[in-house]
Short mmCIF file of C-alpha atoms in Angstrom, two decimals:
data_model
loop_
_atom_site.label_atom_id
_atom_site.label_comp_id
_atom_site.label_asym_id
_atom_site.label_seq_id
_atom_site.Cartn_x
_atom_site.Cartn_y
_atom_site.Cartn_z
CA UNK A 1 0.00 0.00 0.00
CA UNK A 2 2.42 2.42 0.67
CA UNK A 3 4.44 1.42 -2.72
CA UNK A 4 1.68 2.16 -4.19
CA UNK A 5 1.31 5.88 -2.59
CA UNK A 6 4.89 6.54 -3.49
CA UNK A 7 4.19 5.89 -7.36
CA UNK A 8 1.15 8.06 -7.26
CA UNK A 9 3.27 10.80 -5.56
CA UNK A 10 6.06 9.84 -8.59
CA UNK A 11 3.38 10.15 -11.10
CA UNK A 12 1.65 13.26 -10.05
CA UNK A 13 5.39 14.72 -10.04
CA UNK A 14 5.79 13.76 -13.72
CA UNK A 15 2.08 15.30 -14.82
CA UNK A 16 3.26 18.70 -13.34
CA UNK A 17 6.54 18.79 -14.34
CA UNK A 18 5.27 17.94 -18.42
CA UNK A 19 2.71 20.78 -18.24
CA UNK A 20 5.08 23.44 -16.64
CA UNK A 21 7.40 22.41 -19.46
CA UNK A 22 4.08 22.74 -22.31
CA UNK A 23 3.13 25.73 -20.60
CA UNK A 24 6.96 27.44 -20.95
CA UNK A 25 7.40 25.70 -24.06
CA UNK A 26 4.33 27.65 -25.59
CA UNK A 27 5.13 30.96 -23.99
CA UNK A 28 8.69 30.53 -25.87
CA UNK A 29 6.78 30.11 -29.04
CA UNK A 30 4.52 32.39 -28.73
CA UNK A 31 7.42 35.18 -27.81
CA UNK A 32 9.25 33.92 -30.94
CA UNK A 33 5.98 34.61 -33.42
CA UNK A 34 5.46 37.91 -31.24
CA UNK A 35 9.12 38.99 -32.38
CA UNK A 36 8.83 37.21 -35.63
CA UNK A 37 5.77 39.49 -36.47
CA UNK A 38 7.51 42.62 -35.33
CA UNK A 39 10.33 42.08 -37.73
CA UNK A 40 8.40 40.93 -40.73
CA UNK A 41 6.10 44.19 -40.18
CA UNK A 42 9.49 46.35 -39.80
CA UNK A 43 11.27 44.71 -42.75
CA UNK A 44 10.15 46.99 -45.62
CA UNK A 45 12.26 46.74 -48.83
CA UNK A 46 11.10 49.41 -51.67
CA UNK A 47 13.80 48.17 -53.98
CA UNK A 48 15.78 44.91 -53.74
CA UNK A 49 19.72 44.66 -54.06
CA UNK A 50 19.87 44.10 -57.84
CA UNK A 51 17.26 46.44 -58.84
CA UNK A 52 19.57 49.27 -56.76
CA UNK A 53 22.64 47.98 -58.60
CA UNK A 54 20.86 48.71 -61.94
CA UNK A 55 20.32 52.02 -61.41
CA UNK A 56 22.99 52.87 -59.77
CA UNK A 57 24.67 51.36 -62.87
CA UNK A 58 22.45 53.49 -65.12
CA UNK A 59 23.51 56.69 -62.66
CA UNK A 60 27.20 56.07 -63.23
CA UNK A 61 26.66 55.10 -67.09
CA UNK A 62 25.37 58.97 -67.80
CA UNK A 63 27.49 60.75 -65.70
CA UNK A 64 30.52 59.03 -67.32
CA UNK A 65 28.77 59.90 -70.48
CA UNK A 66 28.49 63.88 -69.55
CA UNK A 67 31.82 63.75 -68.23
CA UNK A 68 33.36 62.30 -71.49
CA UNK A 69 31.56 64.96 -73.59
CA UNK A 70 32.81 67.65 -71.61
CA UNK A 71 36.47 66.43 -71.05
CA UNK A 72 37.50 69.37 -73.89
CA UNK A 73 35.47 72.09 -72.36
CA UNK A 74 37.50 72.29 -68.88
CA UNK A 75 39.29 75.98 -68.27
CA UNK A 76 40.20 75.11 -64.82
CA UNK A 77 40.00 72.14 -62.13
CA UNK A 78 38.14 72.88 -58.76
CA UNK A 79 40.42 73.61 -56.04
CA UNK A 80 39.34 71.00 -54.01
CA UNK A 81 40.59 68.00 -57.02
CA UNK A 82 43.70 70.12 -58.20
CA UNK A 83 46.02 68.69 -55.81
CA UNK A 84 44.93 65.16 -57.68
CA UNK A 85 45.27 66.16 -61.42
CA UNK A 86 48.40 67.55 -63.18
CA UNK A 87 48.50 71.28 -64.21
CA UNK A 88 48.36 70.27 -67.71
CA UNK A 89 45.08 67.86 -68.09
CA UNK A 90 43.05 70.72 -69.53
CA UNK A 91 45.03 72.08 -71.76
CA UNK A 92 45.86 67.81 -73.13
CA UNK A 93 42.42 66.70 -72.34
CA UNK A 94 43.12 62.93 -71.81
CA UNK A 95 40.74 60.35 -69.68
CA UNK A 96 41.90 62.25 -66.73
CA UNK A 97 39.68 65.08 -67.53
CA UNK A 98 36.98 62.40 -67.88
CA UNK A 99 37.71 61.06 -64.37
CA UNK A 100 37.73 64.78 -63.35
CA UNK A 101 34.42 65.25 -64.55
CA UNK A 102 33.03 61.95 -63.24
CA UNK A 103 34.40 62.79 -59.72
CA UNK A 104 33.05 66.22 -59.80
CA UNK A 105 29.15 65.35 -60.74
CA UNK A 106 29.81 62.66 -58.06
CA UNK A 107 30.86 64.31 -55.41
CA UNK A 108 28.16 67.31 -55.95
CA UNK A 109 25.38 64.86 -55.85
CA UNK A 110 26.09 63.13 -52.51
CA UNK A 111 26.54 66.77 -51.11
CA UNK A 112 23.61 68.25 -52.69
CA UNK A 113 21.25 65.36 -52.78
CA UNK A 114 21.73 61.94 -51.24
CA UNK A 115 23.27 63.73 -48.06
CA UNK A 116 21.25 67.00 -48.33
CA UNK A 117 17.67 65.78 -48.13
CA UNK A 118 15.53 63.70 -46.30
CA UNK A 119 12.78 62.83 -49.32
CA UNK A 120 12.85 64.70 -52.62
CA UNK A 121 8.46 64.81 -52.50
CA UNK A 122 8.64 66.84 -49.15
CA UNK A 123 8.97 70.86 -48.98
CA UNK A 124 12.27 71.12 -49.28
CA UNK A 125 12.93 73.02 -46.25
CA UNK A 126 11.51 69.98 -43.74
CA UNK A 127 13.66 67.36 -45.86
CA UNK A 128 16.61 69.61 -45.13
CA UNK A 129 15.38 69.73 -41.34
CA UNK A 130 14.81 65.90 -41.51
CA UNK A 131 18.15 65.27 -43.24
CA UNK A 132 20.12 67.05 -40.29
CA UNK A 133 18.19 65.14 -37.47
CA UNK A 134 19.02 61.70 -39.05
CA UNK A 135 22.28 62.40 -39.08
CA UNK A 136 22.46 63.66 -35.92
CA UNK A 137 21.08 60.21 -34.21
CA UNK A 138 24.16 58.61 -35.76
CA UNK A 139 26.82 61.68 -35.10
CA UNK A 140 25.84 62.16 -31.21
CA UNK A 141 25.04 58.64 -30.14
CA UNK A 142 27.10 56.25 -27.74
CA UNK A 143 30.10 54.62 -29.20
CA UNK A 144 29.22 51.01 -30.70
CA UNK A 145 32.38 49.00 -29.90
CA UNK A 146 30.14 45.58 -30.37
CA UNK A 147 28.31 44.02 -33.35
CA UNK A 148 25.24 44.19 -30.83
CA UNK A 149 25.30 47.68 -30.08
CA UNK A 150 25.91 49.04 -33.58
CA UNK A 151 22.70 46.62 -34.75
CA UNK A 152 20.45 48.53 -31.99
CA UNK A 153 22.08 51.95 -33.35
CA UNK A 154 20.83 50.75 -37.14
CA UNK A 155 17.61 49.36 -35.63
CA UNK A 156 16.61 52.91 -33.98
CA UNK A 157 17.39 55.34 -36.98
CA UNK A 158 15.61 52.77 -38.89
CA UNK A 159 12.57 52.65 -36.79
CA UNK A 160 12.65 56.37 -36.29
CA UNK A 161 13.15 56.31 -40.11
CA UNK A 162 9.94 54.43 -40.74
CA UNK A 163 7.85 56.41 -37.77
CA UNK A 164 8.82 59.61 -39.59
CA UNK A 165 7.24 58.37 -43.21
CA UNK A 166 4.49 57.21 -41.42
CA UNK A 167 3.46 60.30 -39.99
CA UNK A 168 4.43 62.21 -43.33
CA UNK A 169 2.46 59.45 -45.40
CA UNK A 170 -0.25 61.96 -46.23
CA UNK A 171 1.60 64.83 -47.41
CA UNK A 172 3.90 61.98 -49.44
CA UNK A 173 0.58 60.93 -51.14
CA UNK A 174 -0.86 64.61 -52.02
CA UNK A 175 -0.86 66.39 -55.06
CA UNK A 176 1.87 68.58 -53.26
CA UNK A 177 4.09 65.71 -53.21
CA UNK A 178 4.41 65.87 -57.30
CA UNK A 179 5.20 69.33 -57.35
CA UNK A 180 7.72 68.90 -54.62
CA UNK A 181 9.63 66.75 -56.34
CA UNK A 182 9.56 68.61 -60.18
CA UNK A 183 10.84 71.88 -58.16
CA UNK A 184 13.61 70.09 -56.52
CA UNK A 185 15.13 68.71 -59.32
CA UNK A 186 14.39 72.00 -62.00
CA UNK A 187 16.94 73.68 -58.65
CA UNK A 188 19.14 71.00 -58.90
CA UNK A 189 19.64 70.79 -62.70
CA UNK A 190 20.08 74.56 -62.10
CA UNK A 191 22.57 74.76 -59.84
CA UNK A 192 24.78 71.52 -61.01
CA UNK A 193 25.18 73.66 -64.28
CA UNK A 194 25.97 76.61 -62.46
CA UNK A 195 28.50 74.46 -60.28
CA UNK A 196 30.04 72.51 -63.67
CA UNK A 197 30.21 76.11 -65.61
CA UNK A 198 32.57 77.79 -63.05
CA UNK A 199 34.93 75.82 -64.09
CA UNK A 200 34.17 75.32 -67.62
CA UNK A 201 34.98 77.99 -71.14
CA UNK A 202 32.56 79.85 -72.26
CA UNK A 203 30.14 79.52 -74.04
CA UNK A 204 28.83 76.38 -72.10
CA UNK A 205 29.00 73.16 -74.19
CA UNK A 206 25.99 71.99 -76.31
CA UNK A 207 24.03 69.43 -74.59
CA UNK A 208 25.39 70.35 -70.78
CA UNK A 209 21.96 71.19 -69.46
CA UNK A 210 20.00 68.03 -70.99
CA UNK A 211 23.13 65.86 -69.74
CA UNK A 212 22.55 67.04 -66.48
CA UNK A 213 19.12 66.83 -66.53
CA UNK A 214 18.99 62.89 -67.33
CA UNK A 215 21.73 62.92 -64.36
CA UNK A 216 19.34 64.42 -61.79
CA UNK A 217 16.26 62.76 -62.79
CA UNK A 218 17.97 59.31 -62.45
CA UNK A 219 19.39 60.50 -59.06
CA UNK A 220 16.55 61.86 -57.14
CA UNK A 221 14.31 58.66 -58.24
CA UNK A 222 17.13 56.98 -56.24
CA UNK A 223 17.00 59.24 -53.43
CA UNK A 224 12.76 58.71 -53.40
CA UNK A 225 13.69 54.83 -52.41
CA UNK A 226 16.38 55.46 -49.98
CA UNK A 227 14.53 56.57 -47.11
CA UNK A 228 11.54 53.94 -47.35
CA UNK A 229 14.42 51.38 -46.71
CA UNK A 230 14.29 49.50 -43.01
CA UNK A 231 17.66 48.85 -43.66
CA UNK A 232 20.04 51.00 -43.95
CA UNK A 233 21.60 52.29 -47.45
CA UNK A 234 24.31 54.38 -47.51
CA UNK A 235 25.58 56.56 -50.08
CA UNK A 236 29.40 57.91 -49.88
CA UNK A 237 31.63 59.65 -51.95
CA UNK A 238 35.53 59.17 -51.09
CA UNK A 239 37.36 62.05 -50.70
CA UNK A 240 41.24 62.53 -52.04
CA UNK A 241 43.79 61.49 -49.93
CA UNK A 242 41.94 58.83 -47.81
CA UNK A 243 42.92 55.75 -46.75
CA UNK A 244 42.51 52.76 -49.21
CA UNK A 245 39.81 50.54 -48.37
CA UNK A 246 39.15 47.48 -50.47
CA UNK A 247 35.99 46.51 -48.88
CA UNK A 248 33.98 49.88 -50.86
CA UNK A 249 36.32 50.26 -53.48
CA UNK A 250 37.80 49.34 -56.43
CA UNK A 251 41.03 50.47 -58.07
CA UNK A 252 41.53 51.68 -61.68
CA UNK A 253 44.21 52.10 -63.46
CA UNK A 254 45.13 54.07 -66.60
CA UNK A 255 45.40 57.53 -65.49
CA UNK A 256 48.79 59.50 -66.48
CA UNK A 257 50.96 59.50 -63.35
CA UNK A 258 50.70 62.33 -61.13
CA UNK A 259 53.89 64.08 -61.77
CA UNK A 260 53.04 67.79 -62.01
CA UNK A 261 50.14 68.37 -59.10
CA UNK A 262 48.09 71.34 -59.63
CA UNK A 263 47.52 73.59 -56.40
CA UNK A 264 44.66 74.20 -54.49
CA UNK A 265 42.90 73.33 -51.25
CA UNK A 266 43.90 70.19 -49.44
CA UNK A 267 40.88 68.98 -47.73
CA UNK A 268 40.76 66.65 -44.86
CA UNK A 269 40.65 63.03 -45.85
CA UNK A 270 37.09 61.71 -45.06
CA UNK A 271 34.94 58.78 -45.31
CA UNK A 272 31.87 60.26 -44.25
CA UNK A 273 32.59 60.27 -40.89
CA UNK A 274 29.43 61.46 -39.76
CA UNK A 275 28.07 58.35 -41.24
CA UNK A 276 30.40 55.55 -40.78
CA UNK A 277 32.00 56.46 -37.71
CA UNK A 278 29.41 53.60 -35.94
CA UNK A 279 30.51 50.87 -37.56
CA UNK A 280 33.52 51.32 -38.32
CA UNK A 281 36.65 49.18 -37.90
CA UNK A 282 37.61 49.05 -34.26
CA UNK A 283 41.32 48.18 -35.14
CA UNK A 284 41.34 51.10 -37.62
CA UNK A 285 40.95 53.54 -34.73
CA UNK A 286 43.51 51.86 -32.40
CA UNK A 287 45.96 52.41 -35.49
CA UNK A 288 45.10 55.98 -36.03
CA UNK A 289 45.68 56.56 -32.03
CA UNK A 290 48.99 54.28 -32.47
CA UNK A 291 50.07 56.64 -35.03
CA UNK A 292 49.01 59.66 -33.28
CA UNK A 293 51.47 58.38 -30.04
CA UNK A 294 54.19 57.52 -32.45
CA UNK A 295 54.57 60.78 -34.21
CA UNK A 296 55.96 62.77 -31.37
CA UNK A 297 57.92 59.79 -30.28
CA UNK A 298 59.65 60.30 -33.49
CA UNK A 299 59.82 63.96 -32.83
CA UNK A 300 61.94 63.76 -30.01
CA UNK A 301 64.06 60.82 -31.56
CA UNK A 302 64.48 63.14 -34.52
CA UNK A 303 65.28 66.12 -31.23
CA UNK A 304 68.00 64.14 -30.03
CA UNK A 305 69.60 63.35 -33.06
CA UNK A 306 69.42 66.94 -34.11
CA UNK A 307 71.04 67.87 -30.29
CA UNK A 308 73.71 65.11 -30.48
CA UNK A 309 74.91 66.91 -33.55
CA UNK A 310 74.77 70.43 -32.38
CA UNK A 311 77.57 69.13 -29.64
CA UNK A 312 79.55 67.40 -31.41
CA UNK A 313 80.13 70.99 -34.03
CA UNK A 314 80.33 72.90 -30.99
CA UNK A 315 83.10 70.58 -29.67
CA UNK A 316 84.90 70.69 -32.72
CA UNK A 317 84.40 75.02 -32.54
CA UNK A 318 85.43 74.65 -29.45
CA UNK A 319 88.89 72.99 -30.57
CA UNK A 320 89.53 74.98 -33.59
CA UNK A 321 89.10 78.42 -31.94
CA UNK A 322 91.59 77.66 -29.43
CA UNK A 323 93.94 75.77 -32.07
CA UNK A 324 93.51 79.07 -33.77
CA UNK A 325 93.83 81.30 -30.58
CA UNK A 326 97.53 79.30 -29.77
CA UNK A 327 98.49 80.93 -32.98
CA UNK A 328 96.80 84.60 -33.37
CA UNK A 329 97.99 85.60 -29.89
CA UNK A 330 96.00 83.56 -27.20
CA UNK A 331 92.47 84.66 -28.52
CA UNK A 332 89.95 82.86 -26.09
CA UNK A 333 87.97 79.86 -27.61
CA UNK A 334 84.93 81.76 -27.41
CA UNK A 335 85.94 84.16 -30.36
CA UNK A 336 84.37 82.85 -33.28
CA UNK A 337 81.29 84.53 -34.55
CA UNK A 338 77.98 83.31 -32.51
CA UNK A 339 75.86 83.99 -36.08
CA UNK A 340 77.65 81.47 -38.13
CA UNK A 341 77.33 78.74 -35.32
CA UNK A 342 73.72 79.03 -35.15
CA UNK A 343 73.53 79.27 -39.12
CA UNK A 344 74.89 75.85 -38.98
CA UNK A 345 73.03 74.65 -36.28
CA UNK A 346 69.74 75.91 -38.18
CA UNK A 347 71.45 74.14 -41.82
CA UNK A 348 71.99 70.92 -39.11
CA UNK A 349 68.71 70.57 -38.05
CA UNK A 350 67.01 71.16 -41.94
CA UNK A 351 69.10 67.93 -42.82
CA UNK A 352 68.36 66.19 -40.34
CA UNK A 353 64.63 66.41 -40.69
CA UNK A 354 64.59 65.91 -44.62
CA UNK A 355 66.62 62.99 -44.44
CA UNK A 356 64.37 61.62 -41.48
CA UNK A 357 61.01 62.60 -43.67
CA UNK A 358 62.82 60.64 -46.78
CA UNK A 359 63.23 57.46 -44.56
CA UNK A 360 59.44 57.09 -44.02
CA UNK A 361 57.85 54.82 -46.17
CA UNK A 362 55.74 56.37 -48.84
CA UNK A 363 51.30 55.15 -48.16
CA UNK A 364 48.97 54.71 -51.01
CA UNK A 365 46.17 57.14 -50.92
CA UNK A 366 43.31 57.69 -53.04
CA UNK A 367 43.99 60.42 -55.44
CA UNK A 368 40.80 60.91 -56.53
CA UNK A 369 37.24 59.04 -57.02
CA UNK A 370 35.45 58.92 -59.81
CA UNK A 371 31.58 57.65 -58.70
CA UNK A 372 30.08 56.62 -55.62
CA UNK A 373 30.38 53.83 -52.95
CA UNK A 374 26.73 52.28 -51.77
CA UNK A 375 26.48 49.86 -48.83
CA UNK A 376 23.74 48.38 -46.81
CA UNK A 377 25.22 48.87 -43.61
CA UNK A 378 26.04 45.51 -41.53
CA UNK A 379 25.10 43.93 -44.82
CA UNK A 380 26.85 44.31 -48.12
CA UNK A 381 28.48 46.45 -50.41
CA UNK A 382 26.09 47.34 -53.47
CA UNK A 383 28.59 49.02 -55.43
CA UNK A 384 32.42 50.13 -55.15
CA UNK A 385 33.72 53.67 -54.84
CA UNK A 386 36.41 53.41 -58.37
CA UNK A 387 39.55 55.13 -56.87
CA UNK A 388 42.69 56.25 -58.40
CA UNK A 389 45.79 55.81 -55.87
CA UNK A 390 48.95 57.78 -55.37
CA UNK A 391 51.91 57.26 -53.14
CA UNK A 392 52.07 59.93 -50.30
#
């Protein structure tokens, strides 16, 4: 009888423990669906990968197209490229003034457009405002050393993203909307000719305007996609004199060496860092701040050498001018002119720092970049930045 009891006891156990595991089991599943859902109704894709290849493909195709019928009509090089492109490329137009051109429409439509503006159908002045602010939740927001933490910094722009639309979903379907988006691109064909005739003879070339029409059309039907994206695609242009990187872009080759640099203003080197600086490289910082410590370690190295030097010539004035004294009558060693010595010391020190500069081992930079790296962030790379390099 009591064996009995015991395997009731034992059984009743069992019954309890399999329903508290059913009844946790379920609640898992039902979490999982509950998260499931969320992401399947916060995965929106307006365009898939290939379709934003094509055009982007289609982008590059007519700028390259512009740029080659232009590549005659150059008077000058904007400041900002003329470090990049020898003095004489306008006055030989060879494929570098076609790579001049492509960079330059490049470059002025991520700064005028794709980083500029929110959505091309809204009143220009709140896609400005809406621009800045999505920028700003990347620029000012915790550090993301971890793949976790730089997937919740994508996950809230992209839900704030997709919020914003949501409450602007009205205005985006009015008749407004239209008209919004015809204005911004009549100003932008506008002032992309303006830009590209500073720098071009006059009269303007035949066939500028409707070039750059086709251009901006192509581009701002782009930008209309971009912001109805849950994830996140990023549009870059790489700036002269940045660091290679292989993963977003791709080098050419063909250009005339860069033998006779024009002059003009050396900007910062810059991959977006506004943008990027989330998610990017974690060892790529730790070098920077390496090469930040080494530098004046090298200074002083460089200090010393220059020092050791400076004794060892006043030693030897030392020696002379009392070699010299002995036989002039006992003139103290002190005699010889202070200007020359510090001439010397001045010539010393130049020498020492050109031949410590022509010891460093030369980096390859980009020189200049002739269309536009995309990326889905965390993802893939849609298409590759095409850089020239140069050894700096």
């Amino acid at each position: 009888m009591p064996r009995a009891s015991s395997d009731d006891q034992a059984e009743d156990k069992y019954r309890k423990v399999k329903k508290y595991y059913f009844e946790k089991e379920g609640q898992v599943q039902q979490l999982q669906n509950t998260l499931a859902h969320q992401r399947l109704a916060m995965s929106r894709t307006s365009l898939d990968d290939n379709e934003y290849v094509n055009r982007f493909s289609r982008l590059d195709g007519a700028i390259n197209n512009l740029a080659f019928n232009i590549r005659r009509e150059w008077r000058s090089v904007p400041p900002w490229l003329a470090p990049a492109v020898n003095k004489d490329a306008t006055t030989t137009p060879t494929k570098e003034m076609t790579a001049v051109g492509r960079a330059c429409i490049s470059r002025w439509l991520v700064d005028e457009l794709f980083d500029r503006f929110f959505h091309p159908s809204l009143d220009p002045g709140l896609s400005t405002q809406l621009k800045i602010i999505e920028k700003n939740l990347r620029r000012f927001a915790a550090p993301t050393p971890t793949e976790e933490e730089k997937e919740g910094l994508m996950s809230k722009i992209s839900n704030w993203r997709l919020a914003t639309l949501e409450g602007l979903n009205e205005v985006l379907q009015s008749a407004s909307a239209a008209e919004n988006r015809n204005t911004l691109t009549l100003t932008l064909v506008e002032k992309m000719v303006a830009a590209l005739n500073m720098n071009l003879k006059d009269p303007a070339p035949a066939g500028l305007e409707g070039g750059v029409s086709m251009i901006v059309e192509l581009a701002v039907g782009i930008a209309a996609n971009l912001p109805l994206e849950s994830r996140d695609v990023f549009v870059e242009y790489v700036y002269p004199n940045s660091r290679i990187d292989e993963n977003v872009m791709k080098l050419e080759t063909g250009l005339p060496p860069l033998t006779n640099p024009g002059e003009g203003m050396i900007e910062e080197p810059s991959r977006s860092s506004v943008e990027r600086d989330s998610h990017a490289d974690e060892n790529d910082s730790l070098k920077d701040r390496d090469e930040e410590v080494e530098s004046p370690q090298q200074q002083k190295l460089s200090e010393k050498e220059a020092q050791q030097h400076q004794q060892q010539q006043h030693q030897q004035q030392k020696k002379k001018s009392g070699m010299f004294g002995g036989f002039m009558g006992g003139k103290k060693a002190g005699s010889v002119p202070g200007g020359s010595g510090v001439a010397a010391q001045q010539a010393q020190k130049e020498q020492l720092a050109k031949e410590q500069q022509a010891k460093e081992p030369k980096e390859e930079r980009v020189r200049f970049c002739a269309f536009m790296a995309v990326e889905v962030r965390g993802r893939s790379v849609l298409v590759k930045a095409p850089v020239w390099t140069h050894a700096v």
